[in-house]
Amino acid sequence: MNIALVTYLDKGAYDSATVESEDDKLLNFLKEKGLNIEKVIWNDRDINWADYSLAILKSPWDYFDLIEEFYRWLDQLDAKKVKLLNPIEVVRWNANKQYLREIEAAGLKVTPGFYIQNKESVNLEHFFKKFNTNKLIVKPCVSGGAKNTFKVTLDNVNEVNQKLNLLIQHEDFIIQPFLPEILESGEWSFIFFNGVYSHSLIKQAKPGDFRVQPAHGGSVHQQKPGEELVATAQQYVTLFAKDCLYARVDGTFVNGEFLLMELELIEPFLFLNTEPENYERYYKALKELI
């Protein structure tokens, strides 16, 4: 079986000084297990995808910049009967943050949000009152790496309104209250392999920033949560990440209640380096799904 470990054309946009790259380490680990696997750039036009029986999404970190091309690539894999992990239909669903509506409708807690449809106009001042907050976060529904993400206050609301009303001519956005708990306590990530809990951590923004991503200087702190916290995160995976090799449940606690921020099923960093056993758990899950 030929396996593609799917990555992207790296131009350095998502390099990090705070966490090590895990792609090569994972690739070598899986090769040592006897798998015939190689890194492949998802939109490399010289690749014949029919040569691969299985493709594993690892780090296609530019997919949201090239979303229509990415959707066509998924269609191509489907037509050529290449099995994708995570599954194609799950990846399509997860690519647009409006999936949060479906999760909320299922009775699970998510960060409150309001969705602005393409080509609408908006005045963000209205949302300070709506969410009873003095700070907002605004980001595209198809995005990653904090692309076109704004932290909005009364001081910069007019400036962001101008930028946003231009951007929404081309794509949909979500408006959410800024959760101060992110700065105070950090953002939790719970990682699961084939539906089974593996490990967790807290990501914290560097001083003066609100973005927890390692590419923006965020730091990572390993955690050992109790069974109740793991069970809370497990609900999201059980309902919405069926047959997924990996799932990362990102959120924070507000008044003691977990609020989902993202269910990451396409290209999350998995923080495999936090425990040596994480690689074994990943491999075990992969073998179960092949």
CSV table of N, CA, C and O in Angstrom, one decimal, residues 58 63 65 101 126 176 181 186 197 225 272:
chain,number,residue,atom,x,y,z
A,58,LYS,N,-2.0,15.8,6.8
A,58,LYS,CA,-1.1,16.2,7.9
A,58,LYS,C,-1.0,17.7,8.0
A,58,LYS,O,-1.4,18.2,9.1
A,63,TYR,N,-4.6,25.4,2.7
A,63,TYR,CA,-5.9,25.0,2.1
A,63,TYR,C,-6.9,26.1,2.1
A,63,TYR,O,-7.7,26.3,1.1
A,65,ASP,N,-6.5,29.3,1.9
A,65,ASP,CA,-6.1,30.3,1.0
A,65,ASP,C,-6.5,29.9,-0.4
A,65,ASP,O,-6.6,30.7,-1.3
A,101,ARG,N,-22.6,25.7,14.0
A,101,ARG,CA,-24.1,25.8,14.2
A,101,ARG,C,-24.6,24.4,14.4
A,101,ARG,O,-25.5,24.1,15.2
A,126,HIS,N,-22.9,47.1,17.0
A,126,HIS,CA,-24.1,46.4,17.4
A,126,HIS,C,-23.8,45.2,18.3
A,126,HIS,O,-24.5,44.8,19.2
A,176,GLN,N,-17.6,36.8,17.1
A,176,GLN,CA,-17.8,36.2,18.4
A,176,GLN,C,-17.3,37.1,19.5
A,176,GLN,O,-16.5,38.0,19.3
A,181,GLU,N,-11.0,34.6,29.2
A,181,GLU,CA,-10.4,33.4,29.7
A,181,GLU,C,-9.3,32.9,28.9
A,181,GLU,O,-8.4,32.2,29.4
A,186,GLY,N,-5.7,30.4,29.1
A,186,GLY,CA,-5.3,29.7,27.9
A,186,GLY,C,-6.4,28.9,27.2
A,186,GLY,O,-7.5,28.8,27.6
A,197,TYR,N,-9.2,9.1,23.3
A,197,TYR,CA,-8.4,10.2,23.9
A,197,TYR,C,-6.9,9.8,24.0
A,197,TYR,O,-6.5,8.7,24.4
A,225,PRO,N,-5.7,16.2,32.4
A,225,PRO,CA,-7.1,16.4,32.8
A,225,PRO,C,-7.7,15.2,33.5
A,225,PRO,O,-7.3,14.1,33.2
A,272,LEU,N,2.5,15.9,19.0
A,272,LEU,CA,3.0,14.6,19.3
A,272,LEU,C,4.2,14.5,20.2
A,272,LEU,O,4.4,13.5,20.9
